[in-house]
Coordinates of C-alpha atoms and ligand atoms in Angstrom, one line a residue:
M1 CA -5.5 8.7 -0.8
A2 CA -4.1 7.4 -4.1
T3 CA -4.3 3.7 -4.5
T4 CA -0.8 2.3 -5.0
L5 CA -1.4 -0.9 -6.8
T6 CA 1.8 -2.8 -7.4
A7 CA 2.4 -6.4 -8.4
T8 CA 1.8 -8.7 -5.5
T9 CA 5.0 -10.3 -4.2
T10 CA 4.9 -13.9 -3.0
Y11 CA 7.1 -14.3 0.1
Q12 CA 8.3 -17.5 1.7
N13 CA 9.4 -19.1 4.9
F14 CA 13.1 -19.2 5.7
I15 CA 14.1 -22.7 6.8
N16 CA 17.6 -24.1 6.9
G17 CA 19.0 -21.2 4.9
E18 CA 16.5 -21.6 2.1
W19 CA 13.4 -19.6 1.1
V20 CA 10.6 -22.2 0.9
P21 CA 6.8 -22.1 0.6
A22 CA 4.5 -23.7 3.2
Q23 CA 4.3 -27.4 2.6
S24 CA 0.6 -27.1 2.1
G25 CA 1.1 -24.4 -0.5
E26 CA -1.4 -22.2 1.4
T27 CA -0.8 -18.5 1.7
F28 CA -2.3 -15.4 3.4
E29 CA -2.4 -11.8 2.3
N30 CA -0.7 -8.8 4.0
R31 CA -2.6 -5.6 3.2
N32 CA -1.8 -2.0 3.8
P33 CA -4.0 -0.6 6.6
A34 CA -4.0 2.8 5.0
D35 CA -5.2 1.5 1.7
N36 CA -6.8 -1.9 1.6
N37 CA -6.5 -2.2 -2.1
D38 CA -2.8 -2.3 -1.7
V39 CA -1.7 -5.9 -1.2
V40 CA 1.8 -5.8 0.3
G41 CA 2.4 -9.5 -0.4
T42 CA 1.3 -13.0 0.2
F43 CA 3.0 -15.1 2.9
P44 CA 3.0 -18.9 3.7
A45 CA 0.1 -20.0 5.9
S46 CA 2.3 -22.6 7.5
D47 CA 1.3 -25.6 9.6
E48 CA 3.0 -28.2 11.9
R49 CA 5.0 -29.6 9.0
D50 CA 6.8 -26.3 8.4
V51 CA 7.3 -25.8 12.1
N52 CA 8.8 -29.2 12.4
A53 CA 11.2 -28.6 9.4
A54 CA 12.3 -25.3 11.1
I55 CA 12.9 -27.1 14.4
E56 CA 14.9 -29.8 12.8
A57 CA 17.0 -27.2 11.1
A58 CA 17.6 -25.3 14.3
A59 CA 18.5 -28.5 16.1
A60 CA 20.9 -29.5 13.5
A61 CA 22.7 -26.1 13.5
A62 CA 22.9 -25.9 17.3
D63 CA 26.2 -27.5 18.0
E64 CA 28.2 -25.8 15.4
W65 CA 26.8 -22.4 16.3
R66 CA 27.3 -22.7 20.1
H67 CA 30.9 -23.7 19.4
T68 CA 31.5 -20.7 17.1
P69 CA 33.4 -18.3 19.3
A70 CA 31.1 -15.5 20.6
P71 CA 33.4 -12.7 19.1
V72 CA 33.0 -14.4 15.7
R73 CA 29.2 -14.5 16.2
G74 CA 29.5 -10.9 17.1
E75 CA 31.2 -10.0 13.9
I76 CA 28.3 -11.4 11.9
L77 CA 25.8 -9.4 13.9
F78 CA 28.0 -6.3 13.4
K79 CA 27.9 -6.8 9.7
A80 CA 24.1 -7.3 9.8
S81 CA 23.7 -4.0 11.6
H82 CA 25.8 -2.2 8.9
L83 CA 23.6 -3.8 6.2
L84 CA 20.5 -2.6 8.1
E85 CA 21.9 0.9 8.0
Q86 CA 22.2 0.8 4.3
R87 CA 18.7 -0.6 3.9
K88 CA 17.0 1.6 6.5
E89 CA 14.9 3.7 4.2
Q90 CA 13.5 0.9 2.2
Y91 CA 12.7 -1.2 5.2
A92 CA 11.0 1.8 6.9
K93 CA 8.8 2.3 3.9
D94 CA 8.0 -1.4 3.8
M95 CA 7.0 -1.2 7.4
T96 CA 4.8 1.8 7.0
R97 CA 3.1 0.1 4.1
E98 CA 2.4 -3.1 6.0
M99 CA 1.3 -1.7 9.4
G100 CA 0.5 2.0 9.0
K101 CA 2.7 3.9 11.5
V102 CA 4.2 7.1 10.0
L103 CA 7.5 7.1 8.2
K104 CA 9.5 8.9 10.9
E105 CA 8.4 6.3 13.4
T106 CA 9.2 3.3 11.2
R107 CA 12.7 4.8 10.5
G108 CA 13.0 4.8 14.3
D109 CA 11.9 1.2 14.4
V110 CA 14.6 0.1 12.0
Q111 CA 17.1 2.3 13.8
E112 CA 16.3 0.4 17.0
A113 CA 17.1 -2.9 15.3
I114 CA 20.4 -1.3 14.1
D115 CA 21.2 -0.1 17.7
C116 CA 20.3 -3.5 19.1
G117 CA 22.5 -5.3 16.5
F118 CA 25.6 -3.2 17.3
Y119 CA 24.9 -3.5 21.1
Y120 CA 24.8 -7.3 21.0
A121 CA 27.6 -7.6 18.5
G122 CA 29.7 -5.9 21.2
E123 CA 28.4 -8.5 23.7
G124 CA 30.3 -11.1 21.7
R125 CA 33.5 -9.8 23.4
R126 CA 31.9 -9.5 26.8
L127 CA 29.2 -12.0 27.8
W128 CA 30.7 -11.6 31.2
G129 CA 30.6 -14.2 33.9
H130 CA 31.6 -13.7 37.5
T131 CA 34.0 -15.1 40.0
A132 CA 34.0 -14.9 43.8
P133 CA 36.5 -16.2 46.4
S134 CA 35.8 -19.7 47.6
E135 CA 35.3 -20.4 51.3
L136 CA 37.8 -23.2 51.0
R137 CA 41.6 -23.2 50.4
R138 CA 42.9 -23.8 46.9
K139 CA 39.5 -23.8 45.4
F140 CA 38.3 -21.5 42.6
G141 CA 34.7 -20.7 41.8
M142 CA 33.1 -19.0 38.8
Y143 CA 29.9 -18.8 36.9
V144 CA 29.6 -18.4 33.1
R145 CA 26.8 -18.0 30.6
Q146 CA 25.9 -20.9 28.3
P147 CA 23.3 -21.0 25.6
V148 CA 19.8 -22.1 26.5
G149 CA 19.2 -24.1 23.2
L150 CA 16.4 -23.8 20.7
C151 CA 14.4 -20.6 21.1
A152 CA 10.9 -19.8 19.9
L153 CA 10.5 -16.1 19.3
I154 CA 6.9 -14.9 18.9
T155 CA 6.4 -11.2 18.2
P156 CA 3.7 -8.6 17.8
W157 CA 3.0 -6.1 14.9
N158 CA 3.4 -2.8 16.6
F159 CA 7.3 -2.8 16.5
P160 CA 7.7 -5.1 13.5
M161 CA 11.5 -5.0 13.4
A162 CA 12.6 -3.6 16.7
I163 CA 10.9 -6.2 18.9
P164 CA 12.1 -9.2 16.7
S165 CA 15.6 -7.6 16.9
W166 CA 15.4 -7.5 20.7
K167 CA 15.0 -11.3 20.6
I168 CA 17.0 -12.4 17.6
F169 CA 20.3 -10.5 18.4
P170 CA 20.6 -11.6 22.1
A171 CA 19.5 -15.1 21.2
L172 CA 22.2 -15.5 18.5
I173 CA 25.0 -13.8 20.3
A174 CA 24.5 -16.1 23.2
G175 CA 24.9 -19.1 20.9
N176 CA 21.3 -20.2 20.6
T177 CA 19.5 -21.2 17.4
A178 CA 16.0 -19.8 16.9
I179 CA 12.7 -19.9 15.0
I180 CA 10.8 -16.7 14.8
K181 CA 7.0 -16.5 14.1
P182 CA 6.1 -12.9 13.1
A183 CA 2.8 -11.4 13.8
S184 CA 0.5 -12.1 10.8
D185 CA 0.1 -8.3 10.3
T186 CA 3.8 -7.7 9.8
P187 CA 5.7 -10.6 8.3
L188 CA 7.5 -8.4 5.7
S189 CA 9.5 -6.5 8.3
V190 CA 10.7 -9.8 9.9
K191 CA 11.5 -11.2 6.5
N192 CA 13.6 -8.1 5.9
L193 CA 15.5 -8.6 9.2
V194 CA 16.0 -12.3 8.7
E195 CA 17.2 -11.8 5.1
T196 CA 19.7 -9.2 6.3
L197 CA 21.1 -11.6 8.9
H198 CA 21.4 -14.3 6.3
D199 CA 23.2 -11.8 3.9
A200 CA 25.6 -11.0 6.8
G201 CA 26.6 -14.6 7.1
V202 CA 24.4 -16.3 9.8
P203 CA 24.8 -20.0 8.9
K204 CA 21.9 -22.1 7.7
G205 CA 19.6 -23.4 10.3
V206 CA 20.7 -20.9 13.0
L207 CA 17.8 -18.5 12.4
N208 CA 14.5 -19.7 10.8
M209 CA 11.3 -17.8 10.1
V210 CA 7.9 -19.5 9.8
T211 CA 4.9 -17.3 9.0
G212 CA 1.3 -18.2 9.7
S213 CA -1.4 -18.0 12.5
G214 CA -0.8 -18.0 16.2
S215 CA -3.1 -20.9 16.6
K216 CA -1.2 -23.1 14.1
V217 CA 2.4 -22.0 13.9
G218 CA 2.6 -20.4 17.3
N219 CA 0.9 -23.3 19.1
N220 CA 3.0 -26.0 17.4
L221 CA 6.1 -24.1 18.2
I222 CA 5.4 -23.6 21.9
N223 CA 4.2 -27.2 22.4
D224 CA 7.2 -28.9 20.9
D225 CA 9.5 -30.3 23.6
R226 CA 12.6 -29.6 21.6
M227 CA 12.1 -25.9 22.3
R228 CA 13.9 -24.7 25.4
L229 CA 12.8 -21.1 25.5
L230 CA 9.6 -19.3 24.6
S231 CA 10.2 -15.6 24.2
F232 CA 6.9 -13.8 23.7
T233 CA 5.8 -10.2 23.3
G234 CA 2.1 -9.5 22.7
S235 CA -1.2 -9.4 24.5
S236 CA -1.7 -10.6 28.1
D237 CA -4.3 -13.2 27.0
V238 CA -1.9 -14.9 24.6
G239 CA 1.0 -14.5 27.0
R240 CA -1.0 -16.2 29.7
H241 CA -1.7 -19.2 27.4
I242 CA 2.0 -19.5 26.4
A243 CA 3.1 -19.2 30.0
E244 CA 0.7 -22.0 30.9
V245 CA 2.1 -24.2 28.2
A246 CA 5.7 -23.4 29.4
G247 CA 4.7 -24.2 33.0
R248 CA 3.3 -27.6 32.1
S249 CA 6.4 -28.6 30.1
L250 CA 8.8 -26.7 32.4
K251 CA 10.2 -24.6 29.5
K252 CA 11.9 -21.3 30.2
C253 CA 9.7 -18.4 29.2
S254 CA 9.8 -14.6 29.0
M255 CA 6.6 -12.6 28.6
E256 CA 6.3 -9.0 27.6
M257 CA 2.7 -8.0 27.6
G258 CA 0.2 -5.1 27.9
G259 CA 0.3 -1.7 29.6
K260 CA -2.0 1.0 30.8
N261 CA 0.6 3.6 31.2
P262 CA 0.1 6.8 33.3
L263 CA 1.6 10.2 32.5
V264 CA 1.3 12.6 35.5
V265 CA 1.4 16.3 35.1
M266 CA 1.9 18.2 38.4
D267 CA 1.0 21.8 39.1
D268 CA 4.6 22.9 38.9
A269 CA 5.2 21.1 35.5
K270 CA 6.5 23.0 32.5
L271 CA 3.1 22.8 30.7
E272 CA 4.4 23.2 27.2
L273 CA 6.8 20.3 27.7
A274 CA 4.1 18.1 29.3
L275 CA 1.6 18.9 26.5
E276 CA 4.0 18.0 23.8
G277 CA 5.0 14.8 25.6
A278 CA 1.4 13.8 26.3
V279 CA 0.3 14.2 22.6
W280 CA 3.3 12.1 21.4
A281 CA 2.9 9.4 24.1
A282 CA -0.8 9.1 23.6
F283 CA -1.1 9.2 19.8
G284 CA 2.3 8.1 18.5
T285 CA 1.9 4.8 16.6
T286 CA -1.8 5.6 16.7
G287 CA -1.7 4.7 20.4
Q288 CA -0.8 1.2 19.5
R289 CA 2.3 1.0 21.8
C290 CA 2.7 -1.1 24.8
T291 CA 4.1 2.1 26.5
A292 CA 1.4 4.5 25.2
A293 CA 0.1 7.0 27.7
S294 CA -3.5 5.9 28.0
R295 CA -4.0 7.6 31.4
I296 CA -3.1 11.3 31.7
I297 CA -3.3 12.3 35.3
V298 CA -3.3 16.0 35.8
H299 CA -3.1 18.1 39.0
E300 CA -6.4 19.9 39.7
K301 CA -4.8 23.3 39.7
V302 CA -3.6 23.0 36.1
Y303 CA -6.3 20.5 34.9
D304 CA -8.5 23.0 33.0
S305 CA -5.7 24.8 31.3
F306 CA -4.0 21.5 30.3
K307 CA -7.2 20.0 29.1
E308 CA -8.1 22.9 26.8
Q309 CA -4.6 23.0 25.2
F310 CA -4.3 19.3 25.0
I311 CA -7.6 18.9 23.2
A312 CA -6.7 21.7 20.8
R313 CA -3.5 19.9 19.9
V314 CA -5.2 16.6 19.5
K315 CA -7.8 18.1 17.2
A316 CA -5.0 19.5 15.0
L317 CA -3.3 16.1 14.5
K318 CA -3.0 15.3 10.8
V319 CA -4.4 11.7 10.3
G320 CA -3.6 9.9 7.1
N321 CA -1.2 7.6 5.2
G322 CA 2.1 7.5 7.0
L323 CA 3.9 7.5 3.7
Q324 CA 2.4 10.8 2.7
G325 CA 3.3 13.1 5.6
A326 CA 0.6 12.3 8.2
E327 CA 1.3 12.7 11.9
M328 CA -0.9 9.7 12.8
G329 CA -1.6 6.7 10.7
P330 CA -4.5 4.1 10.7
C331 CA -5.3 1.3 13.2
V332 CA -3.4 -1.8 12.1
N333 CA -6.5 -3.7 11.0
K334 CA -10.3 -3.8 11.1
S335 CA -10.6 -5.7 14.4
Q336 CA -8.3 -3.3 16.2
R337 CA -10.4 -0.4 15.0
E338 CA -13.6 -2.2 16.1
T339 CA -12.0 -2.7 19.6
V340 CA -11.4 1.1 19.7
Q341 CA -15.0 1.8 18.8
Q342 CA -16.2 -0.6 21.5
Y343 CA -14.1 1.2 24.1
V344 CA -15.4 4.6 22.9
Q345 CA -19.0 3.3 23.6
I346 CA -17.9 1.8 26.9
G347 CA -16.4 5.2 27.9
I348 CA -19.6 7.0 27.0
D349 CA -21.7 4.5 28.8
E350 CA -19.6 4.8 31.9
G351 CA -20.2 8.5 32.0
A352 CA -16.8 9.8 30.9
H353 CA -16.9 13.0 28.8
L354 CA -16.0 12.5 25.1
A355 CA -14.1 15.7 24.6
T356 CA -12.9 15.1 21.1
G357 CA -12.8 12.3 18.5
G358 CA -14.7 9.1 19.0
H359 CA -15.5 8.3 15.3
I360 CA -14.1 6.2 12.6
L361 CA -12.8 8.0 9.5
D362 CA -14.1 6.2 6.5
S363 CA -14.9 8.7 3.7
G364 CA -12.9 10.5 1.1
D365 CA -9.2 9.9 1.5
Y366 CA -9.9 7.6 4.4
A367 CA -12.3 5.3 2.6
N368 CA -9.9 2.4 2.1
G369 CA -8.1 2.4 5.4
W370 CA -8.7 1.6 9.1
F371 CA -8.5 5.2 10.3
H372 CA -10.0 6.5 13.5
E373 CA -10.1 10.0 15.0
P374 CA -7.7 10.7 17.9
T375 CA -9.9 10.5 20.9
V376 CA -9.8 12.1 24.4
F377 CA -12.1 11.3 27.3
T378 CA -12.1 13.8 30.2
E379 CA -13.6 13.6 33.7
V380 CA -12.5 10.0 33.8
D381 CA -12.7 8.1 37.1
Q382 CA -9.7 5.9 37.8
N383 CA -11.8 2.8 38.1
M384 CA -13.7 3.1 34.8
R385 CA -12.9 0.4 32.3
I386 CA -11.4 2.9 29.9
A387 CA -8.9 3.8 32.7
Q388 CA -8.2 0.1 33.5
E389 CA -8.1 -1.9 30.3
E390 CA -5.6 -1.7 27.5
I391 CA -7.4 -0.3 24.4
F392 CA -4.4 -0.2 22.1
G393 CA -5.6 2.6 19.9
P394 CA -5.8 6.4 19.7
V395 CA -7.8 6.9 22.9
T396 CA -6.6 8.5 26.1
A397 CA -8.2 9.4 29.4
L398 CA -7.7 12.5 31.4
I399 CA -8.0 12.0 35.2
K400 CA -7.8 14.7 37.8
C401 CA -5.6 14.4 40.9
S402 CA -5.1 16.6 44.0
D403 CA -1.5 16.0 44.9
I404 CA 1.5 13.6 44.4
D405 CA 0.1 11.0 46.8
H406 CA -3.3 11.0 45.1
A407 CA -1.5 10.8 41.7
L408 CA 0.5 7.8 42.9
E409 CA -2.7 6.1 44.2
I410 CA -4.1 6.4 40.6
V411 CA -0.8 5.5 39.0
N412 CA -0.6 2.2 40.9
N413 CA -4.3 1.4 40.5
T414 CA -3.8 -0.9 37.6
M415 CA -3.2 -4.6 36.7
F416 CA -0.2 -3.5 34.5
G417 CA 3.2 -2.1 35.3
L418 CA 5.2 -1.2 32.2
S419 CA 6.0 2.6 31.9
C420 CA 5.0 5.7 33.9
S421 CA 6.1 9.3 33.8
V422 CA 5.8 12.5 35.8
Y423 CA 6.3 16.1 34.8
T424 CA 7.4 18.2 37.8
Q425 CA 10.2 20.6 38.6
D426 CA 10.3 19.4 42.3
V427 CA 13.1 16.9 42.9
N428 CA 11.3 15.6 46.1
R429 CA 8.1 14.8 44.1
A430 CA 10.2 13.3 41.3
F431 CA 12.0 10.9 43.6
K432 CA 8.9 10.0 45.6
F433 CA 7.3 9.1 42.3
V434 CA 10.2 7.0 41.2
E435 CA 10.2 5.2 44.5
E436 CA 6.5 4.5 44.8
A437 CA 5.4 3.7 41.3
Y438 CA 5.5 -0.1 40.9
F439 CA 6.5 -0.1 37.3
G440 CA 9.4 -1.4 35.2
I441 CA 10.2 2.0 33.6
A442 CA 9.8 5.5 35.0
Y443 CA 10.5 8.8 33.2
I444 CA 10.9 12.2 34.7
N445 CA 9.9 15.1 32.5
A446 CA 9.7 12.9 29.5
P447 CA 6.8 10.9 28.1
T448 CA 6.1 7.2 28.7
I449 CA 7.7 6.2 25.4
G450 CA 11.4 6.4 24.4
A451 CA 13.2 3.3 25.4
E452 CA 16.9 2.8 24.5
V453 CA 18.3 -0.6 23.7
H454 CA 21.0 -0.5 26.4
Y455 CA 18.6 -0.1 29.3
P456 CA 16.4 -2.9 30.6
F457 CA 12.8 -3.0 29.2
G458 CA 9.8 -4.7 30.7
G459 CA 7.2 -4.4 33.4
T460 CA 5.7 -5.5 36.7
R461 CA 2.3 -7.1 37.5
Q462 CA 0.6 -8.5 34.5
T463 CA 2.9 -6.8 32.0
G464 CA 5.5 -9.4 32.4
N465 CA 6.7 -12.4 34.3
G466 CA 9.9 -11.0 35.8
H467 CA 12.3 -10.7 32.9
R468 CA 13.7 -7.6 31.2
E469 CA 14.5 -7.4 27.5
A470 CA 17.2 -5.3 25.9
S471 CA 20.5 -4.3 27.6
E472 CA 22.6 -6.9 29.5
T473 CA 19.5 -8.1 31.3
A474 CA 18.2 -9.8 28.1
L475 CA 21.1 -12.2 28.4
D476 CA 19.5 -13.6 31.6
I477 CA 16.6 -14.7 29.3
F478 CA 18.8 -16.0 26.5
T479 CA 21.5 -17.8 28.6
E480 CA 21.6 -20.3 31.5
W481 CA 24.1 -19.7 34.2
K482 CA 26.6 -22.5 34.8
T483 CA 28.5 -22.6 38.1
I484 CA 32.0 -24.1 37.9
Y485 CA 34.2 -25.2 40.9
I486 CA 37.8 -26.1 40.5
D487 CA 39.5 -27.7 43.6
Y488 CA 43.2 -27.8 43.2
S489 CA 44.0 -28.7 46.9
G490 CA 44.4 -32.4 46.2
V491 CA 42.3 -33.3 49.2
L492 CA 38.6 -33.8 49.8
Q493 CA 37.2 -30.5 51.1
K494 CA 33.6 -30.1 52.3
A495 CA 31.8 -26.8 51.9
Q496 CA 30.0 -25.7 55.1
I497 CA 31.2 -28.8 57.0
D498 CA 34.9 -27.7 57.0
H499 CA 33.8 -24.4 58.5
P500 CA 36.2 -23.3 61.3
T501 CA 33.4 -23.3 63.9
G502 CA 32.7 -27.0 63.1
Q503 CA 36.2 -28.1 64.0
E504 CA 37.0 -30.0 67.3
Ligands
NAP1 P1 -1.1 -10.8 20.2 O1 -2.4 -10.9 19.5 O2 -1.0 -11.4 21.6 O3 -0.1 -11.5 19.2 C1 1.3 -11.6 19.5 C2 1.9 -12.8 18.7 O4 1.4 -14.0 19.3 C3 1.5 -12.8 17.3 O5 2.7 -13.3 16.5 C4 0.4 -13.8 17.2 O6 0.2 -14.4 16.0 C5 0.9 -14.8 18.3 N1 -0.1 -15.7 18.8 C6 -1.5 -15.5 18.8 N2 -2.0 -16.6 19.4 C7 -1.1 -17.5 19.7 C8 -1.0 -18.8 20.3 N3 -2.2 -19.4 20.7 N4 0.1 -19.4 20.5 C9 1.3 -18.8 20.1 N5 1.3 -17.6 19.5 C10 0.2 -16.9 19.3 O7 -0.6 -9.4 20.3 P2 -0.6 -8.3 19.2 O8 -2.0 -7.9 18.9 O9 0.2 -8.7 18.0 O10 0.2 -7.1 19.9 C11 -0.5 -6.2 20.7 C12 -0.2 -6.5 22.2 O11 1.2 -6.6 22.4 C13 -0.6 -5.4 23.2 O12 -1.2 -6.0 24.3 C14 0.7 -4.8 23.6 O13 0.6 -4.1 24.8 C15 1.6 -5.9 23.6 N6 3.0 -5.4 23.4 C16 3.8 -5.5 24.5 C17 5.1 -5.1 24.5 C18 6.0 -5.2 25.7 O14 7.2 -5.2 25.5 N7 5.5 -5.2 26.9 C19 5.6 -4.5 23.3 C20 4.7 -4.4 22.2 C21 3.4 -4.9 22.3 P3 -0.8 -13.8 14.9 O15 -0.4 -12.5 14.6 O16 -0.7 -14.8 13.8 O17 -2.2 -13.8 15.6
MG2 MG1 -0.7 -5.5 6.9

């Protein structure tokens, strides 16, 4: 792979409408995982002073922003989405360079932010409340959404612009001010999004970005009592920590975390469709998707045939630099590739059959990147660690099932509950699957990946804590309901007590 040495750009935090360095002057490097000689840029290694400045800016901007009419806020988001459309190609290239997924996928990532922006811009003229008839005469009741206040948005690296957009757009349309802390592997994509919102006219202080480590920037942000909402997407371990902090300080919190997503292939499935979907769901984004199909559960009648064809397709996948036409890019960093290697060993030790892959790629064109072979284990038992734990890399497990009930037993044998899918032509099996799979998202005849912004996104069990991002349901995260009673009777009326059965 050609080394693409370019001048290193120094990027800054965005606080109160200004680009500023960390107060300490410290920085960290962002490198291209396909070519470690390529430094994408340096970013501020911020500490509590920078977090505090961002919180002060967000607090100072809060009143003016929440009093700005929501349709006017929507117009700014609409303009931002148009700007993102114009900048899509450059932002997609930046994203591939900073985290490795292939260009067609990073274009999709930016497109998701565009879709999200247009969707929530439209919410500026909805943000619907409700009314219901009062039980008393001449009394009116309604409930409306109001902003939560200051929001801490903490995001992962695998959808570097899409996931930040899922948080920023609903937060802003609802009238909140926010501070985003990007994953340290992907600050450039968040900088691109924040800059676009600034260019579209988001006022100073409304949206701030502070880069730096989870332990410093993240922890300072979540522990500050001025923050009202902690919105997190990332690993279950970090999510648990943030939820504990939120619990102790009684902050609102939404957590979107890991997955171990099953894709089921029944004996009546269209095999070609299932094969294509399984390869895409298991190895898209190098398997580093929260919705990646890491358990492929195949009916025993078609298991051998599926296995043979699946392995052939996986072997044919072109691994390489996502900017140069590869089908699968590198792991995001060294430690993620080490995790993958550890799980390969765990799978071997547990007695699963390593059918293809299993090795790091580190010679020739691969020498400077964090590449790993796409890897398939077969003859996997549903209770093995490789069938239970999130690997977050290019590794999937084939598990045999005997019928739809057995498939569902395996599907639900997990601590996670994000996305599941079944390939079948039988409507009865499909509906049974939908009814019994305890997951947040279910697909029929489509892979486990493919969320659209106007449908709820999130999961059950340890994937989440009961919220759903995207669509109108994200507004339940980013707003508080306020109930309003208007009594125009001119007399004291008592709910429940003035009930007809309570009268003499
Ligand atoms: P991660 O290690 O949990 O990091 C996520 C974010 O949390 C990063 O910005 C990280 O900062 C920050 N962080 C780390 N420690 C923190 C702390 N003590 N306090 C506050 N913030 C802290 O996750 P990741 O490796 O970036 O992403 C992979 C995980 O995300 C996988 O488990 C995947 O399943 C999950 N994910 C879930 C969804 C979903 O919607 N369910 C979507 C995508 C990804 P640094 O980068 O500086 O460490
Ligand atoms: Mg990087």
